[in-house]
Short mmCIF file of C-alpha atoms in Angstrom, two decimals:
data_model
loop_
_atom_site.label_atom_id
_atom_site.label_comp_id
_atom_site.label_asym_id
_atom_site.label_seq_id
_atom_site.Cartn_x
_atom_site.Cartn_y
_atom_site.Cartn_z
CA LYS A 1 35.02 23.87 -14.37
CA THR A 2 35.24 23.94 -10.47
CA THR A 3 32.54 25.91 -8.80
CA ALA A 4 31.95 26.78 -5.07
CA SER A 5 28.89 24.80 -5.28
CA SER A 6 30.76 21.50 -6.60
CA ILE A 7 33.38 22.12 -3.87
CA TRP A 8 30.74 22.43 -1.27
CA ASN A 9 28.83 19.30 -2.30
CA THR A 10 32.14 17.32 -2.51
CA LEU A 11 32.92 18.47 1.19
CA LYS A 12 29.41 17.69 2.24
CA ASP A 13 29.57 14.15 0.75
CA LYS A 14 32.94 13.53 2.38
CA TYR A 15 32.57 15.25 5.71
CA GLY A 16 28.70 15.59 6.21
CA GLN A 17 27.94 12.48 7.99
CA PRO A 18 27.91 12.57 11.83
CA SER A 19 30.58 10.22 13.31
CA ILE A 20 29.65 7.00 15.03
CA ALA A 21 30.49 8.93 18.38
CA ALA A 22 28.01 11.59 17.58
CA THR A 23 25.40 9.02 16.66
CA TYR A 24 26.05 7.18 19.87
CA ALA A 25 25.84 10.55 21.87
CA GLU A 26 22.23 10.84 20.46
CA PHE A 27 21.52 7.22 21.19
CA LYS A 28 22.76 7.64 24.80
CA ALA A 29 20.86 10.85 25.40
CA MET A 30 17.66 9.05 24.28
CA LEU A 31 18.23 6.23 26.61
CA ASP A 32 19.10 8.47 29.57
CA MET A 33 15.95 10.51 29.08
CA PRO A 34 13.52 9.90 32.08
CA ILE A 35 10.09 9.74 32.24
CA PRO A 36 8.99 11.49 35.34
CA SER A 37 6.60 9.68 37.67
CA HIS A 38 4.71 12.85 38.93
CA GLU A 39 4.53 14.76 35.96
CA HIS A 40 2.68 14.23 32.61
CA PRO A 41 4.59 11.94 30.35
CA THR A 42 4.11 13.81 27.19
CA PRO A 43 7.08 16.30 27.23
CA ALA A 44 9.44 13.32 27.88
CA PHE A 45 7.65 11.44 25.13
CA GLY A 46 8.36 14.38 22.75
CA LYS A 47 11.97 14.52 23.61
CA ILE A 48 12.64 10.74 23.19
CA ASN A 49 10.74 10.92 19.84
CA ALA A 50 12.97 13.74 18.73
CA HIS A 51 15.99 11.48 19.53
CA PHE A 52 14.45 8.72 17.49
CA THR A 53 13.97 11.28 14.59
CA GLN A 54 17.54 12.37 14.90
CA LEU A 55 18.79 9.05 14.85
CA ALA A 56 16.74 8.12 11.81
CA ASP A 57 18.11 11.23 9.87
CA VAL A 58 21.58 9.68 10.13
CA ASN A 59 20.37 6.30 8.91
CA PHE A 60 20.27 4.74 12.33
CA GLU A 61 16.70 3.88 12.27
CA ILE A 62 15.11 2.02 15.05
CA SER A 63 12.02 -0.16 14.39
CA PRO A 64 8.67 0.83 15.79
CA LYS A 65 8.57 -2.22 17.84
CA VAL A 66 12.07 -1.59 19.37
CA GLN A 67 10.85 2.13 19.89
CA ALA A 68 7.90 0.80 21.84
CA MET A 69 9.89 -1.44 24.10
CA ILE A 70 12.35 1.14 24.86
CA LEU A 71 9.38 3.60 25.70
CA LEU A 72 7.76 0.86 28.03
CA SER A 73 11.13 0.05 29.83
CA LYS A 74 11.41 3.67 30.72
CA LEU A 75 7.99 4.10 32.50
CA PRO A 76 8.04 4.71 36.07
CA SER A 77 7.10 1.96 38.42
CA SER A 78 3.83 3.78 39.07
CA MET A 79 2.62 2.72 35.41
CA ASP A 80 3.39 -0.85 35.88
CA THR A 81 -0.15 -1.75 35.11
CA ILE A 82 0.31 0.02 31.39
CA THR A 83 3.38 -2.27 30.74
CA HIS A 84 1.53 -5.34 31.51
CA LEU A 85 -1.30 -4.85 29.20
#
């Protein structure tokens, strides 16, 4: 017996995953997110972390070490002393 639920599940399985283009757009948005030099960095860190979470939700998980390297690379030059610790 075909039910609305079974049809929905079939459609979800077949078409429910984001495309590589959508995943790349999320990844690119994360890379393009600046950390301002004259403002508190917490809001920017939160947005970048949200991108990491969105990527993990579509099975594009970035390891914590790589996440840390990405964050360090985004720090403004005024925070260079932090990146060298």
